[in-house]
Amino acid sequence: GENVEQHPSTLSVQEGDSAVIKCTYSDSASNYFPWYKQELGKRPQLIIDIRSNVGEKKDQRIAVTLNKTAKHFSLHITETQPEDSAVYFCAASAGGNEKLTFGTGTRLTIIP
Amino acid sequence: SAVISQKPSRDICQRGTSLTIQCQVDSQVTMMFWYRQQPGQSLTLIATANQGSEATYESGFVIDKFPISRPNLTFSTLTVSNMSPEDSSIYLCSVLDSANEKLFFGSGTQLSVL
């Protein structure tokens, strides 16, 4: 089955700087890659996603890049703000049923 | 996106008992899933709830321990049976929103087993 690795497990960034979280996947059939943000005690919230026919997608301060050849994808957050502090999860799916395999999560802390 | 209501939001249970968690969606959805999130951990898929038929379980999860019902396209239940402290987790239902093909989560049920 699919295996998703995520790095780093923790990340501290000065407010205003950029943060990058990286994931690799094992199943070359995977074609859908969402990112979720989970604040303490809250449900995971979808913040951005990308499908395998696209190499990059951007939504305001958040962007995701995908390298299908290397089987890795990354989340980029620019101009970080305190409210970006949360745990971020990447995920991958081979499509058809959107059954997701999640990475282990990255705890992002924005230092004011 | 679909509005997903899950209850109870939390519960404290005695070992050996069972708890049924409900998930209600405000629109018909084809795909519903149940995930478990152990303390400080990632999300693990328990099963896919199939409407009108038996759920499809992932490796390591069995129907006797986690029976699932899905009587229609807007509702599902997950039962955690014969609970032990190791079952203490957050249980989350999720749905595939047919309009945009994206997966959304319910608010979760935090279960503590004593």
GROMACS .gro file of C-alpha atoms in nm:
model
  226
    1GLY     CA    1   0.000   0.000   0.000
    2GLU     CA    2   0.085   0.366  -0.006
    3ASN     CA    3   0.341   0.505   0.236
    4VAL     CA    4   0.377   0.878   0.295
    5GLU     CA    5   0.676   1.025   0.476
    6GLN     CA    6   0.674   1.381   0.604
    7HIS     CA    7   0.957   1.608   0.721
    8PRO     CA    8   1.032   1.784   0.943
    9SER     CA    9   0.826   1.668   1.239
   10THR     CA   10   0.864   2.011   1.404
   11LEU     CA   11   0.945   2.348   1.252
   12SER     CA   12   0.990   2.687   1.414
   13VAL     CA   13   0.992   2.995   1.196
   14GLN     CA   14   1.019   3.365   1.270
   15GLU     CA   15   0.705   3.556   1.187
   16GLY     CA   16   0.726   3.689   0.834
   17ASP     CA   17   0.967   3.420   0.715
   18SER     CA   18   0.876   3.126   0.492
   19ALA     CA   19   0.809   2.768   0.596
   20VAL     CA   20   0.851   2.458   0.382
   21ILE     CA   21   0.722   2.109   0.463
   22LYS     CA   22   0.813   1.813   0.245
   23CYS     CA   23   0.647   1.478   0.178
   24THR     CA   24   0.740   1.174  -0.026
   25TYR     CA   25   0.508   0.896  -0.138
   26SER     CA   26   0.569   0.543  -0.253
   27ASP     CA   27   0.282   0.453  -0.486
   28SER     CA   28   0.343   0.584  -0.837
   29ALA     CA   29  -0.032   0.552  -0.903
   30SER     CA   30  -0.108   0.827  -0.650
   31ASN     CA   31  -0.255   1.128  -0.824
   32TYR     CA   32  -0.412   1.345  -0.555
   33PHE     CA   33  -0.218   1.528  -0.282
   34PRO     CA   34  -0.404   1.741  -0.026
   35TRP     CA   35  -0.267   1.930   0.272
   36TYR     CA   36  -0.458   1.967   0.597
   37LYS     CA   37  -0.408   2.208   0.884
   38GLN     CA   38  -0.512   2.100   1.232
   39GLU     CA   39  -0.525   2.343   1.517
   40LEU     CA   40  -0.530   2.212   1.872
   41GLY     CA   41  -0.861   2.043   1.949
   42LYS     CA   42  -1.000   2.110   1.604
   43ARG     CA   43  -1.077   1.902   1.299
   44PRO     CA   44  -0.827   1.880   1.011
   45GLN     CA   45  -0.905   2.149   0.756
   46LEU     CA   46  -0.818   2.124   0.390
   47ILE     CA   47  -0.598   2.420   0.297
   48ILE     CA   48  -0.475   2.330  -0.050
   49ASP     CA   49  -0.453   2.031  -0.281
   50ILE     CA   50  -0.293   1.937  -0.609
   51ARG     CA   51  -0.355   1.671  -0.868
   52SER     CA   52  -0.088   1.496  -1.066
   53ASN     CA   53  -0.158   1.679  -1.390
   54VAL     CA   54  -0.034   2.003  -1.231
   55GLY     CA   55   0.316   2.085  -1.106
   56GLU     CA   56   0.235   2.379  -0.882
   57LYS     CA   57  -0.066   2.546  -0.727
   58LYS     CA   58  -0.086   2.866  -0.529
   59ASP     CA   59  -0.349   3.020  -0.306
   60GLN     CA   60  -0.246   3.353  -0.156
   61ARG     CA   61   0.039   3.279   0.088
   62ILE     CA   62   0.021   2.903   0.042
   63ALA     CA   63   0.163   2.701  -0.246
   64VAL     CA   64   0.212   2.334  -0.318
   65THR     CA   65   0.462   2.186  -0.562
   66LEU     CA   66   0.465   1.834  -0.699
   67ASN     CA   67   0.749   1.637  -0.854
   68LYS     CA   68   0.598   1.317  -0.992
   69THR     CA   69   0.929   1.178  -1.109
   70ALA     CA   70   1.082   1.201  -0.765
   71LYS     CA   71   0.750   1.125  -0.595
   72HIS     CA   72   0.760   1.416  -0.359
   73PHE     CA   73   0.549   1.723  -0.293
   74SER     CA   74   0.595   2.025  -0.071
   75LEU     CA   75   0.393   2.289   0.109
   76HIS     CA   76   0.525   2.644   0.106
   77ILE     CA   77   0.390   2.913   0.336
   78THR     CA   78   0.521   3.265   0.282
   79GLU     CA   79   0.500   3.569   0.509
   80THR     CA   80   0.410   3.348   0.802
   81GLN     CA   81   0.177   3.477   1.072
   82PRO     CA   82   0.106   3.357   1.427
   83GLU     CA   83  -0.223   3.204   1.314
   84ASP     CA   84  -0.026   2.969   1.087
   85SER     CA   85   0.087   2.783   1.399
   86ALA     CA   86  -0.070   2.436   1.381
   87VAL     CA   87   0.001   2.077   1.282
   88TYR     CA   88   0.011   2.023   0.907
   89PHE     CA   89  -0.056   1.688   0.743
   90CYS     CA   90   0.015   1.588   0.387
   91ALA     CA   91  -0.172   1.301   0.225
   92ALA     CA   92  -0.180   1.100  -0.094
   93SER     CA   93  -0.443   0.904  -0.279
   94ALA     CA   94  -0.443   0.686  -0.585
   95GLY     CA   95  -0.774   0.835  -0.681
   96GLY     CA   96  -1.107   0.681  -0.762
   97ASN     CA   97  -1.222   0.684  -0.403
   98GLU     CA   98  -1.007   0.952  -0.244
   99LYS     CA   99  -0.898   0.710   0.026
  100LEU     CA  100  -0.615   0.908   0.180
  101THR     CA  101  -0.290   0.794   0.334
  102PHE     CA  102  -0.157   1.063   0.568
  103GLY     CA  103   0.192   1.168   0.656
  104THR     CA  104   0.303   1.183   1.018
  105GLY     CA  105   0.246   1.555   1.055
  106THR     CA  106   0.457   1.868   1.109
  107ARG     CA  107   0.409   2.090   1.409
  108LEU     CA  108   0.472   2.444   1.284
  109THR     CA  109   0.536   2.718   1.539
  110ILE     CA  110   0.553   3.080   1.431
  111ILE     CA  111   0.770   3.286   1.662
  112PRO     CA  112   0.644   3.644   1.700
  113SER     CA  113  -1.857   2.234   0.136
  114ALA     CA  114  -2.076   1.976   0.310
  115VAL     CA  115  -2.162   2.040   0.674
  116ILE     CA  116  -2.069   1.737   0.883
  117SER     CA  117  -2.208   1.694   1.232
  118GLN     CA  118  -2.058   1.434   1.461
  119LYS     CA  119  -2.167   1.332   1.807
  120PRO     CA  120  -2.086   1.287   2.080
  121SER     CA  121  -1.799   1.536   2.076
  122ARG     CA  122  -1.635   1.357   2.366
  123ASP     CA  123  -1.701   1.078   2.607
  124ILE     CA  124  -1.537   0.895   2.892
  125CYS     CA  125  -1.616   0.525   2.901
  126GLN     CA  126  -1.541   0.224   3.114
  127ARG     CA  127  -1.341  -0.061   2.971
  128GLY     CA  128  -1.550  -0.343   2.829
  129THR     CA  129  -1.833  -0.116   2.720
  130SER     CA  130  -1.922   0.006   2.370
  131LEU     CA  131  -1.978   0.352   2.226
  132THR     CA  132  -2.159   0.445   1.908
  133ILE     CA  133  -2.054   0.760   1.724
  134GLN     CA  134  -2.288   0.926   1.479
  135CYS     CA  135  -2.204   1.124   1.167
  136GLN     CA  136  -2.468   1.331   0.987
  137VAL     CA  137  -2.411   1.519   0.662
  138ASP     CA  138  -2.634   1.797   0.532
  139SER     CA  139  -2.627   1.662   0.177
  140GLN     CA  140  -2.608   1.326   0.006
  141VAL     CA  141  -2.254   1.201  -0.035
  142THR     CA  142  -2.129   0.890  -0.210
  143MET     CA  143  -1.819   0.828   0.000
  144MET     CA  144  -1.792   0.833   0.379
  145PHE     CA  145  -1.493   0.724   0.580
  146TRP     CA  146  -1.398   0.674   0.944
  147TYR     CA  147  -1.052   0.770   1.070
  148ARG     CA  148  -0.876   0.731   1.403
  149GLN     CA  149  -0.625   0.979   1.541
  150GLN     CA  150  -0.437   0.852   1.843
  151PRO     CA  151  -0.298   1.115   2.082
  152GLY     CA  152  -0.036   1.327   1.909
  153GLN     CA  153  -0.043   1.105   1.602
  154SER     CA  154  -0.151   1.114   1.241
  155LEU     CA  155  -0.480   1.001   1.094
  156THR     CA  156  -0.536   0.634   1.015
  157LEU     CA  157  -0.820   0.510   0.801
  158ILE     CA  158  -1.040   0.256   0.979
  159ALA     CA  159  -1.289   0.180   0.704
  160THR     CA  160  -1.496   0.303   0.416
  161ALA     CA  161  -1.866   0.314   0.503
  162ASN     CA  162  -2.062   0.173   0.210
  163GLN     CA  163  -2.425   0.261   0.172
  164GLY     CA  164  -2.642  -0.048   0.183
  165SER     CA  165  -2.357  -0.295   0.223
  166GLU     CA  166  -2.085  -0.397   0.463
  167ALA     CA  167  -1.806  -0.151   0.529
  168THR     CA  168  -1.462  -0.205   0.379
  169TYR     CA  169  -1.202  -0.229   0.655
  170GLU     CA  170  -0.835  -0.143   0.639
  171SER     CA  171  -0.563  -0.375   0.756
  172GLY     CA  172  -0.561  -0.398   1.133
  173PHE     CA  173  -0.927  -0.311   1.178
  174VAL     CA  174  -1.208  -0.566   1.201
  175ILE     CA  175  -1.584  -0.551   1.191
  176ASP     CA  176  -1.632  -0.714   1.530
  177LYS     CA  177  -1.435  -0.435   1.697
  178PHE     CA  178  -1.555  -0.145   1.481
  179PRO     CA  179  -1.898  -0.222   1.337
  180ILE     CA  180  -2.015   0.046   1.095
  181SER     CA  181  -2.357   0.121   0.961
  182ARG     CA  182  -2.456   0.343   0.671
  183PRO     CA  183  -2.830   0.323   0.615
  184ASN     CA  184  -2.845   0.611   0.368
  185LEU     CA  185  -2.634   0.869   0.185
  186THR     CA  186  -2.631   1.124   0.469
  187PHE     CA  187  -2.571   0.920   0.784
  188SER     CA  188  -2.325   0.670   0.930
  189THR     CA  189  -2.235   0.528   1.269
  190LEU     CA  190  -1.915   0.379   1.405
  191THR     CA  191  -1.926   0.162   1.716
  192VAL     CA  192  -1.617   0.102   1.923
  193SER     CA  193  -1.685  -0.232   2.092
  194ASN     CA  194  -1.549  -0.390   2.408
  195MET     CA  195  -1.332  -0.087   2.471
  196SER     CA  196  -0.990  -0.088   2.632
  197PRO     CA  197  -0.764   0.207   2.724
  198GLU     CA  198  -0.581   0.155   2.393
  199ASP     CA  199  -0.897   0.268   2.214
  200SER     CA  200  -0.859   0.617   2.361
  201SER     CA  201  -0.836   0.833   2.050
  202ILE     CA  202  -1.013   1.089   1.841
  203TYR     CA  203  -1.248   0.930   1.591
  204LEU     CA  204  -1.331   1.132   1.283
  205CYS     CA  205  -1.580   1.079   1.007
  206SER     CA  206  -1.503   1.225   0.669
  207VAL     CA  207  -1.694   1.267   0.348
  208LEU     CA  208  -1.604   1.315  -0.013
  209ASP     CA  209  -1.782   1.626  -0.133
  210SER     CA  210  -1.911   1.525  -0.476
  211ALA     CA  211  -1.926   1.887  -0.595
  212ASN     CA  212  -1.552   1.944  -0.571
  213GLU     CA  213  -1.408   1.596  -0.512
  214LYS     CA  214  -1.247   1.705  -0.186
  215LEU     CA  215  -1.243   1.528   0.150
  216PHE     CA  216  -1.378   1.706   0.455
  217PHE     CA  217  -1.382   1.602   0.819
  218GLY     CA  218  -1.635   1.607   1.095
  219SER     CA  219  -1.551   1.771   1.426
  220GLY     CA  220  -1.440   1.445   1.581
  221THR     CA  221  -1.522   1.242   1.891
  222GLN     CA  222  -1.262   1.240   2.164
  223LEU     CA  223  -1.289   0.908   2.343
  224SER     CA  224  -1.121   0.828   2.672
  225VAL     CA  225  -1.141   0.475   2.809
  226LEU     CA  226  -1.070   0.418   3.176
   0.00000   0.00000   0.00000
